[in-house]
mmCIF file of C-alpha atoms and ligand atoms in Angstrom:
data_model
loop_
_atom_site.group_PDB
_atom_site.id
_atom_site.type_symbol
_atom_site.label_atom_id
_atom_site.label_comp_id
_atom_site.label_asym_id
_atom_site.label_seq_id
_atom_site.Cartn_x
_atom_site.Cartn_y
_atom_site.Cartn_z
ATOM 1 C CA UNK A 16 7.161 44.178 188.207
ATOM 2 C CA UNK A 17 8.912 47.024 186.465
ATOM 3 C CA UNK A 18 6.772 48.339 183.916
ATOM 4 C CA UNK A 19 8.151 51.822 183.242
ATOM 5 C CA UNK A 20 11.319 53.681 182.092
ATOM 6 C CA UNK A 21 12.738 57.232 182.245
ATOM 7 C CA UNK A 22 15.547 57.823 179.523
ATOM 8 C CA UNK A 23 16.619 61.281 179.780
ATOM 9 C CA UNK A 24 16.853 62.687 176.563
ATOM 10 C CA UNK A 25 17.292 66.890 177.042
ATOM 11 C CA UNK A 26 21.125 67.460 177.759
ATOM 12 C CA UNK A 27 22.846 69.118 174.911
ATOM 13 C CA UNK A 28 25.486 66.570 173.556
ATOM 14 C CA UNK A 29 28.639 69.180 173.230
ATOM 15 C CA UNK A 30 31.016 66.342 173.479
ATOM 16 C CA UNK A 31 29.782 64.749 170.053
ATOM 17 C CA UNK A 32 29.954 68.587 168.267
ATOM 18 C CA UNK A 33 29.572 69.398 165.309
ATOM 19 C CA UNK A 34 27.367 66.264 164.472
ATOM 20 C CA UNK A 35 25.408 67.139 167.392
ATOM 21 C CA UNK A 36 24.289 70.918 166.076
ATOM 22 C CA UNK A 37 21.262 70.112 164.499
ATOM 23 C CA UNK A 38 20.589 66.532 165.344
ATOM 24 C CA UNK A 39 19.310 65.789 168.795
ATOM 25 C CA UNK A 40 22.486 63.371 170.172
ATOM 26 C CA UNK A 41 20.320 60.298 170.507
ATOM 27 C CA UNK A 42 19.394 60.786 167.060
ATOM 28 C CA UNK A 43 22.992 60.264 165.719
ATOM 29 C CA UNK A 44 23.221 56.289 164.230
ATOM 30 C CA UNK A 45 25.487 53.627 165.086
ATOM 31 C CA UNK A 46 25.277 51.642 162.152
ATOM 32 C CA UNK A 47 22.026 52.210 160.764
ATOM 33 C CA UNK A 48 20.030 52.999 164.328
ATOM 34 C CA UNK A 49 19.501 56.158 166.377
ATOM 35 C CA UNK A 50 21.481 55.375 169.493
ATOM 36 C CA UNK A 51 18.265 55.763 171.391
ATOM 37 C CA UNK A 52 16.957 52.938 169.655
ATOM 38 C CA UNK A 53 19.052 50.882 171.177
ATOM 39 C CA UNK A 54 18.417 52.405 174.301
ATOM 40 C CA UNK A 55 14.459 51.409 174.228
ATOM 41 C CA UNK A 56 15.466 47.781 172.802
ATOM 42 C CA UNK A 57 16.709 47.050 175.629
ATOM 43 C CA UNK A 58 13.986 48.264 178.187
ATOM 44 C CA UNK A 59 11.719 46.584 175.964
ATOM 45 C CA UNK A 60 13.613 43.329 176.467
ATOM 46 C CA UNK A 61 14.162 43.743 179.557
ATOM 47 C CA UNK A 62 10.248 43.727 179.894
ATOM 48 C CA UNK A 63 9.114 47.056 180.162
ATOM 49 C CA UNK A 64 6.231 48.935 178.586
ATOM 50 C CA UNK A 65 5.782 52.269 179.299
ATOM 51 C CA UNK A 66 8.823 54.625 177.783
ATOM 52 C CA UNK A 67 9.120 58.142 179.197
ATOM 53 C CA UNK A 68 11.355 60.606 177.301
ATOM 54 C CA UNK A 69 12.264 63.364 178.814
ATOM 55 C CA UNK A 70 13.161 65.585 176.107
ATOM 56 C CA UNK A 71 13.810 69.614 175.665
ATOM 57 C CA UNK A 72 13.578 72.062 172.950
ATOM 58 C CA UNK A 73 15.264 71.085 169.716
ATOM 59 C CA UNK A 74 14.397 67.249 170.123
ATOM 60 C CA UNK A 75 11.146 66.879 168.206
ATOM 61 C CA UNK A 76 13.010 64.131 165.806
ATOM 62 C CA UNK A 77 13.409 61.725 168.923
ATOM 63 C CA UNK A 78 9.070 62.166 168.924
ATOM 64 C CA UNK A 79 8.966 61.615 164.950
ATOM 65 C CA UNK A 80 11.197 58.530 165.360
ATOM 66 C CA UNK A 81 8.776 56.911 168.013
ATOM 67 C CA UNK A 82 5.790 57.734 165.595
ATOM 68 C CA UNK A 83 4.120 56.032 163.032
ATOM 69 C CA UNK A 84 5.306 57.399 159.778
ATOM 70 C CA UNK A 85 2.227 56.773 157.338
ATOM 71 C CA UNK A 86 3.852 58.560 154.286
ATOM 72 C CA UNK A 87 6.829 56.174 154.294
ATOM 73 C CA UNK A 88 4.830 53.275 155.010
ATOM 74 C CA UNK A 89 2.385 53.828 152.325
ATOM 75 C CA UNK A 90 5.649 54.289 149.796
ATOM 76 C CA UNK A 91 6.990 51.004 151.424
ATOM 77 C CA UNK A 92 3.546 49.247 150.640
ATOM 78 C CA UNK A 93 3.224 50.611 147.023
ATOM 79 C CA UNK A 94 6.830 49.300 146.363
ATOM 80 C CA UNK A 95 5.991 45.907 148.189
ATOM 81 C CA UNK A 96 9.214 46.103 150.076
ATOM 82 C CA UNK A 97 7.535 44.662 152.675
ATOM 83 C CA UNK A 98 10.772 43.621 155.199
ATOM 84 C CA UNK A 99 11.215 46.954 155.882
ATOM 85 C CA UNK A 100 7.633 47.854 156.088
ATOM 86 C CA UNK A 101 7.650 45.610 158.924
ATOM 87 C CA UNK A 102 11.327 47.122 160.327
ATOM 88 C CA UNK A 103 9.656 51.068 160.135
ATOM 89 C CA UNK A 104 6.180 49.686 161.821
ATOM 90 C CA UNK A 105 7.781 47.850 164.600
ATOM 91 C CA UNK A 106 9.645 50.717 165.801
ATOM 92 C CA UNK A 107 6.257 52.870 166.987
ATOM 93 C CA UNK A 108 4.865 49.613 168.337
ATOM 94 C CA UNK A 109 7.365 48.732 170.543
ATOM 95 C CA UNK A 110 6.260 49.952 173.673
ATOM 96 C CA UNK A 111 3.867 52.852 174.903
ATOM 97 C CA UNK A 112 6.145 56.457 174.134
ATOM 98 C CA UNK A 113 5.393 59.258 176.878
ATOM 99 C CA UNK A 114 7.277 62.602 176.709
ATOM 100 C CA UNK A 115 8.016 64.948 179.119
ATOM 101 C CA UNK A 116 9.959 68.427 178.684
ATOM 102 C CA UNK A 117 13.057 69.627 181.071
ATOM 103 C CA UNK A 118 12.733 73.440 180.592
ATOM 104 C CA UNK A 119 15.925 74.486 181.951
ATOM 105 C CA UNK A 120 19.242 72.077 181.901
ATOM 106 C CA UNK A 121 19.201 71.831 185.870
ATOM 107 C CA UNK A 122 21.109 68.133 185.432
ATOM 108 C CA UNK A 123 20.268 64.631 185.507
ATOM 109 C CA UNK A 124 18.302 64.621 188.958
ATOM 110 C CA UNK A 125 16.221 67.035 188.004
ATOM 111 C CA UNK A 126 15.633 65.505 184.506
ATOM 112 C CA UNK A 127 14.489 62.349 186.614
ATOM 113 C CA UNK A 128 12.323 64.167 188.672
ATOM 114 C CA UNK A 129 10.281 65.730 185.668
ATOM 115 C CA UNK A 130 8.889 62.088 185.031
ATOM 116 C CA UNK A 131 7.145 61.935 188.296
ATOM 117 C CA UNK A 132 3.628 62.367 187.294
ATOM 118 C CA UNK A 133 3.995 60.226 184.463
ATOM 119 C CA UNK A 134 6.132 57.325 186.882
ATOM 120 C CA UNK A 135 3.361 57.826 189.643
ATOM 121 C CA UNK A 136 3.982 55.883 193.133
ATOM 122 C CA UNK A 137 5.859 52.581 191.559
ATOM 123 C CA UNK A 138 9.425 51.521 191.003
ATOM 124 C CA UNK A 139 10.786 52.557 187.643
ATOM 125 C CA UNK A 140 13.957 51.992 185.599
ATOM 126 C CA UNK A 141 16.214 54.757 184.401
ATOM 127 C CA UNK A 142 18.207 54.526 180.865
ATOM 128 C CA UNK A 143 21.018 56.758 180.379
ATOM 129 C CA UNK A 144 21.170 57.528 176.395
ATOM 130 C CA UNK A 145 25.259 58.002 176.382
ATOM 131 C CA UNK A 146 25.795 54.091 177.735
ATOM 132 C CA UNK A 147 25.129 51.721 175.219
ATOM 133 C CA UNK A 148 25.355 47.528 176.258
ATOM 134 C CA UNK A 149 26.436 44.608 174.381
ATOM 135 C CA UNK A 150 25.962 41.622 176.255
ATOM 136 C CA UNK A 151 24.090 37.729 176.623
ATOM 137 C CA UNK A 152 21.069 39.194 178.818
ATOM 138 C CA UNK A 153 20.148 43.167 178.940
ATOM 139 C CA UNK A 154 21.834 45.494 181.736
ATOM 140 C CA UNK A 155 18.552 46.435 182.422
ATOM 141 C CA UNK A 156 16.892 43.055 182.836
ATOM 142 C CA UNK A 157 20.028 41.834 185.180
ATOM 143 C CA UNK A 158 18.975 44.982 187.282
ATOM 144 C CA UNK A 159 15.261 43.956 187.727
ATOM 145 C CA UNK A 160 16.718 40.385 188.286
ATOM 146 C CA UNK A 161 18.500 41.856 191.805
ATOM 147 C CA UNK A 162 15.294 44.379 192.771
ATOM 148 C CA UNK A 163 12.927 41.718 193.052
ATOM 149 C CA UNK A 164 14.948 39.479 194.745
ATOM 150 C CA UNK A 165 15.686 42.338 197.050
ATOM 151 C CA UNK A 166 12.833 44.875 196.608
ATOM 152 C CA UNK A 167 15.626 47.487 196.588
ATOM 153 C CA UNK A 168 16.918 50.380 194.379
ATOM 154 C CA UNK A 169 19.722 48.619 192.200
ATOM 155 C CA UNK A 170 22.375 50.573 190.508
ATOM 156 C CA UNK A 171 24.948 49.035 187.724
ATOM 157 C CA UNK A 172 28.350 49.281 188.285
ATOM 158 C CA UNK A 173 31.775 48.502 187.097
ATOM 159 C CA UNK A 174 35.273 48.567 187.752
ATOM 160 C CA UNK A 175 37.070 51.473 185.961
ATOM 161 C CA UNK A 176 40.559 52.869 186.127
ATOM 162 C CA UNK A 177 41.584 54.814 188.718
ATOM 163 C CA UNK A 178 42.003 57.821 186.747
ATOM 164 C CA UNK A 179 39.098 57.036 185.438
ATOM 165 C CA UNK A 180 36.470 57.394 188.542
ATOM 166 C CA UNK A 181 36.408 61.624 188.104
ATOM 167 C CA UNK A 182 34.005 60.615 185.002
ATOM 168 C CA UNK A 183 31.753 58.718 187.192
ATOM 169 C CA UNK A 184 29.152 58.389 189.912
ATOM 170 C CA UNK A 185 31.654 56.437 192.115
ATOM 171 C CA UNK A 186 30.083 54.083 195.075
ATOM 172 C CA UNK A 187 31.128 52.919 198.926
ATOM 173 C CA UNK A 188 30.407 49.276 198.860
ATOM 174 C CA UNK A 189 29.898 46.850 201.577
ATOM 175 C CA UNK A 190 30.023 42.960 199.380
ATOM 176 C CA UNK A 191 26.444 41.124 199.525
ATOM 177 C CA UNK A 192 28.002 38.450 197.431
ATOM 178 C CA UNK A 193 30.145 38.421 194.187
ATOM 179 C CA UNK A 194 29.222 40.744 191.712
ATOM 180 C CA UNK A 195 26.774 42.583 194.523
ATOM 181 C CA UNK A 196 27.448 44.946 197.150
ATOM 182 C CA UNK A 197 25.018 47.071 199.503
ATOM 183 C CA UNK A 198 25.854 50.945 198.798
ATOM 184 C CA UNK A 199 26.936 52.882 201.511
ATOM 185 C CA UNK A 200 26.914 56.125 200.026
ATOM 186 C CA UNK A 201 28.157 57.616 196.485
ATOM 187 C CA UNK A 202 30.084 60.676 195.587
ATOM 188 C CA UNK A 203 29.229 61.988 191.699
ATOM 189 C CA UNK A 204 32.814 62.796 189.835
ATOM 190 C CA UNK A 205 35.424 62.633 192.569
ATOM 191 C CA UNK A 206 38.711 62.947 192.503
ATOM 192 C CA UNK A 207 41.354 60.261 192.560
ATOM 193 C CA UNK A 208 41.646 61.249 196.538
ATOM 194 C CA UNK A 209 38.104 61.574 197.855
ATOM 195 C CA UNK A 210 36.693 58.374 195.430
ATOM 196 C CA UNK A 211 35.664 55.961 197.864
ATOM 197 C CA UNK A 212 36.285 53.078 195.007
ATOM 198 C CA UNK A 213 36.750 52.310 191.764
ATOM 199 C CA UNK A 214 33.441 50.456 191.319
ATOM 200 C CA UNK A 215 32.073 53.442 188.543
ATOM 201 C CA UNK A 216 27.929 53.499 188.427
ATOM 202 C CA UNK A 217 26.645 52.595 184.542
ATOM 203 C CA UNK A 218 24.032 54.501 182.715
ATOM 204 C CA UNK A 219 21.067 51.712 184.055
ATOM 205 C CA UNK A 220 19.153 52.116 187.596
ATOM 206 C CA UNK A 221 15.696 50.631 189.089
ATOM 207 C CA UNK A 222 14.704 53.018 191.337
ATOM 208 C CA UNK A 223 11.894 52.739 194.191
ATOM 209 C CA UNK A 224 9.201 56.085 194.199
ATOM 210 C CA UNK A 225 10.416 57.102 197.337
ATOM 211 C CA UNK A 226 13.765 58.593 195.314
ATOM 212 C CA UNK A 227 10.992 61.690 193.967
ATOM 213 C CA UNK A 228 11.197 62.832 197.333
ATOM 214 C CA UNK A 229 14.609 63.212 198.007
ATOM 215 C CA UNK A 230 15.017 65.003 194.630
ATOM 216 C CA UNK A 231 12.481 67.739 195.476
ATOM 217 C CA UNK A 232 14.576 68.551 198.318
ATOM 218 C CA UNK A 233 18.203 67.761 197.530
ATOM 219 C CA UNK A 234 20.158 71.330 196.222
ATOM 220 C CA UNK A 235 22.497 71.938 193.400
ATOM 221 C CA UNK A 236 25.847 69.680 193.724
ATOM 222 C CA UNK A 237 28.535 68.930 190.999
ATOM 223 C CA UNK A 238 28.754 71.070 188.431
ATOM 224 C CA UNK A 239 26.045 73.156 190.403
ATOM 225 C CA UNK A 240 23.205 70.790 188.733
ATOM 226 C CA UNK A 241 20.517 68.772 190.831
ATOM 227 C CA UNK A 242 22.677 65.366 190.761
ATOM 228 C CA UNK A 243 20.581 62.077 190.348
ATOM 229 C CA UNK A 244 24.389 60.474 192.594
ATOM 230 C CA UNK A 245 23.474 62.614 195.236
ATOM 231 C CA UNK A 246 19.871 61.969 195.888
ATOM 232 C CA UNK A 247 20.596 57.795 195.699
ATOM 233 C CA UNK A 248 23.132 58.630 198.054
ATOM 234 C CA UNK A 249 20.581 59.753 200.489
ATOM 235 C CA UNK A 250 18.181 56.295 199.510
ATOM 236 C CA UNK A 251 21.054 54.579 200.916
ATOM 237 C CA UNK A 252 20.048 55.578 204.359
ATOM 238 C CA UNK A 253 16.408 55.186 203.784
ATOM 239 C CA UNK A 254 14.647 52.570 201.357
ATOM 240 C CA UNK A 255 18.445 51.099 200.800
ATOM 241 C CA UNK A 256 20.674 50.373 197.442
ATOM 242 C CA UNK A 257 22.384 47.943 195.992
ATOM 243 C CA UNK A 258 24.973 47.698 193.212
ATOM 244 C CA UNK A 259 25.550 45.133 190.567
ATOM 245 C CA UNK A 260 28.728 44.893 188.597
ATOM 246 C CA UNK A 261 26.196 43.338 185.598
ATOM 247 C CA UNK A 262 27.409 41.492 182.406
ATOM 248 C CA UNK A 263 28.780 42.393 179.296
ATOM 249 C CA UNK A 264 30.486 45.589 177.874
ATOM 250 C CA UNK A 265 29.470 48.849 177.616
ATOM 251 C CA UNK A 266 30.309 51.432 175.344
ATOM 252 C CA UNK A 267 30.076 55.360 176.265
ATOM 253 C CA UNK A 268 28.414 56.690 172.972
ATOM 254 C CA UNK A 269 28.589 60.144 173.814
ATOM 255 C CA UNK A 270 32.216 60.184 173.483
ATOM 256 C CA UNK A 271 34.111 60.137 170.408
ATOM 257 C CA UNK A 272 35.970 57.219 171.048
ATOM 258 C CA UNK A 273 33.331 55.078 172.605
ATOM 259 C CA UNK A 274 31.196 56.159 169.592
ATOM 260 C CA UNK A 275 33.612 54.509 167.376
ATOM 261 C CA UNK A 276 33.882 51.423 168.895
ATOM 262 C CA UNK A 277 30.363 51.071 169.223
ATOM 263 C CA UNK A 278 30.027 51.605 165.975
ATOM 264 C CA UNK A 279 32.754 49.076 165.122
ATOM 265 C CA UNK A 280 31.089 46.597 167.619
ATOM 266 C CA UNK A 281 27.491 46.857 165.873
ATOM 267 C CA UNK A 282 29.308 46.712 162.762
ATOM 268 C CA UNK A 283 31.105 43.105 163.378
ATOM 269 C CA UNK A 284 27.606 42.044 164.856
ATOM 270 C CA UNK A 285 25.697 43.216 161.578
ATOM 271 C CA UNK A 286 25.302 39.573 158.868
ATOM 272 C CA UNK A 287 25.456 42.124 155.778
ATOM 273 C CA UNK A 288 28.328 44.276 156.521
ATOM 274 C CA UNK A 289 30.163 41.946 159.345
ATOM 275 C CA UNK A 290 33.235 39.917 156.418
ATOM 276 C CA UNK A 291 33.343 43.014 154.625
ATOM 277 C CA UNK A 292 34.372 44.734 157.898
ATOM 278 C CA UNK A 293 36.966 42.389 158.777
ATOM 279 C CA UNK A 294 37.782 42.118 155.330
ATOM 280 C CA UNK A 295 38.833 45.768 155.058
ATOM 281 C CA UNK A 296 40.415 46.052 158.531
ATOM 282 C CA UNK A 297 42.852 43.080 157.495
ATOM 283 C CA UNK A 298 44.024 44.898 154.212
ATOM 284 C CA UNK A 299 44.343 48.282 156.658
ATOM 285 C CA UNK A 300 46.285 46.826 158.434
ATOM 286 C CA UNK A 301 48.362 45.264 156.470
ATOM 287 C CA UNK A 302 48.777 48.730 154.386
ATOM 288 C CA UNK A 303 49.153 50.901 157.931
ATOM 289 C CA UNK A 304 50.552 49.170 160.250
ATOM 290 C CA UNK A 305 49.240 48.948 164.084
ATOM 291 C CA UNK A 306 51.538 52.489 164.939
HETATM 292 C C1 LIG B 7 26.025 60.427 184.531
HETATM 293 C C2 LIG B 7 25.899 60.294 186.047
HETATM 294 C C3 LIG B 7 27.096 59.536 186.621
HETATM 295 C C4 LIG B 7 27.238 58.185 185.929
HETATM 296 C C5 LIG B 7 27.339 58.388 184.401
HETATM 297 C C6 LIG B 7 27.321 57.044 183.671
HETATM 298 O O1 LIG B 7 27.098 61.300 184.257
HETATM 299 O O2 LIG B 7 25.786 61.575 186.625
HETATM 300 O O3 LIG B 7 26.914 59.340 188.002
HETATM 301 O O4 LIG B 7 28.370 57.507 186.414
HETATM 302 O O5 LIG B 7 26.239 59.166 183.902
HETATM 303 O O6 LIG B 7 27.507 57.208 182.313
HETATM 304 P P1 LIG B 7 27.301 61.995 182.801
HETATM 305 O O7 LIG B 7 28.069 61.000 181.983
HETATM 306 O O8 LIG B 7 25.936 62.266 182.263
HETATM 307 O O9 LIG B 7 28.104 63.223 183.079
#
């Protein structure tokens, strides 16, 4: 059973600038919720308990967020407004909230590896704040699906453009069966040349312990930061990995154009807002044209 999740939560957010200044990037709404809202909806319907955060200087609003908030809840409660009462409560009892501070920006391996003590010696999902899912069942649950029928590290993946894969952690597969391939090895950000595939890895991983290990030891790579792509690409020749190419869309957040059409997604989803939405984009387009 996977009861716990790391979603590293320290890196900067430069590509969403200026919006990103102030406000910790997983802080920024789509809609009317804190991307990293979403981001703990799904582990929590995917069935886990225990969040870990790893956070860094400057993110003490992602910590508020997860808390109770008893001055707004006692103005909620005077007013009666009792719907949202319930919406602000639920939020802080969602799951269990555990935080953890990255001192230094040493990448996304090393972000991993400062949940260790908290993760202890059992396998543990990882959440990537910039990939957001839309989908039937959550990325995160189809991942547990595949570990325990397999009992091994599961990665998602999907099939991107080729000029696409230098963006990605970018996988050698060997098919299992459709939709699932053992993982050979991985290469983080490769060029067109070197990519050994187009199958992309996806913000979502369940990882076994034994991955702690291999990050104490594994040096600097891309970008000269402790890569979480290179350490599962030394799993693959220990405990094993597989891939899934899961379900449903995904929408990169921390870019400005994924942002938007998340945003536009969550929008169309939303009962309030969802015919005036469509309503407006009919007349704009009408007015300006597709061009
Ligand atoms: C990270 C990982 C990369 C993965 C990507 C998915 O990169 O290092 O392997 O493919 O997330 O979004 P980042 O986007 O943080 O640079």
């Amino acid at each position: 059973m996977i009861r716990k999740a790391v979603i590293p939560a320290a890196g900067l957010g430069t590509r969403l600038l200026p919006a990103t200044k102030v406000i910790p990037k997983e802080m920024v709404p789509i809609v009317d919720k804190p991307t990293i809202q979403y981001i703990v909806e799904e582990a929590v319907a995917s069935g886990i308990e225990e969040i870990i955060i790893v956070t860094s200087r400057s993110k003490r609003a992602i910590e508020d967020h997860f808390d109770a908030s008893v001055e707004l809840e006692d103005v909620l409660e005077r007013k009666g407004s009792l719907a949202q009462l319930d919406q602000i409560r639920s939020i802080s009892r969602m799951a269990h909230f555990h935080y953890v501070r990255q001192a230094r920006p040493l990448g996304l391996g090393h972000a991993v590896l400062c949940a260790r003590r908290l993760v202890g010696d059992e396998p543990f999902a990882v959440l990537l704040g910039d990939d957001v899912f839309v989908g039937k069942t959550p990325c995160l649950q189809q991942l547990i699906q595949v570990h325990e029928e397999t009992g091994r590290s599961v990665v998602a993946v999907q099939e991107v453009e080729e000029t696409e894969v230098s963006r990605y952690g970018v996988i050698r597969p060997l098919p299992i069966r459709e939709r699932l391939w053992d993982v050979e090895s991985l290469v983080e950000k490769p060029q067109v040349a070197e990519a050994p595939s187009n199958l992309a890895v996806a913000g979502r991983y369940v990882l076994t312990p034994d991955v702690f290990d291999i990050l104490e030891c594994v040096g600097p790579g891309r970008g000269g930061e402790i890569q979480l792509t290179d350490a599962l690409s030394l799993l693959c020749q220990r405990s094993g990995l597989v891939a899934l190419e899961f379900e449903g869309k995904r929408y990169d957040v921390g870019d400005k154009r994924g942002y938007v059409r998340a945003t536009l997604e969550f929008a169309l989803q939303d009962e309030v807002v969802r015919s005036d939405i469509f309503a407006f984009l009919e007349r704009y387009y009408a007015r300006e044209g597709t061009a």
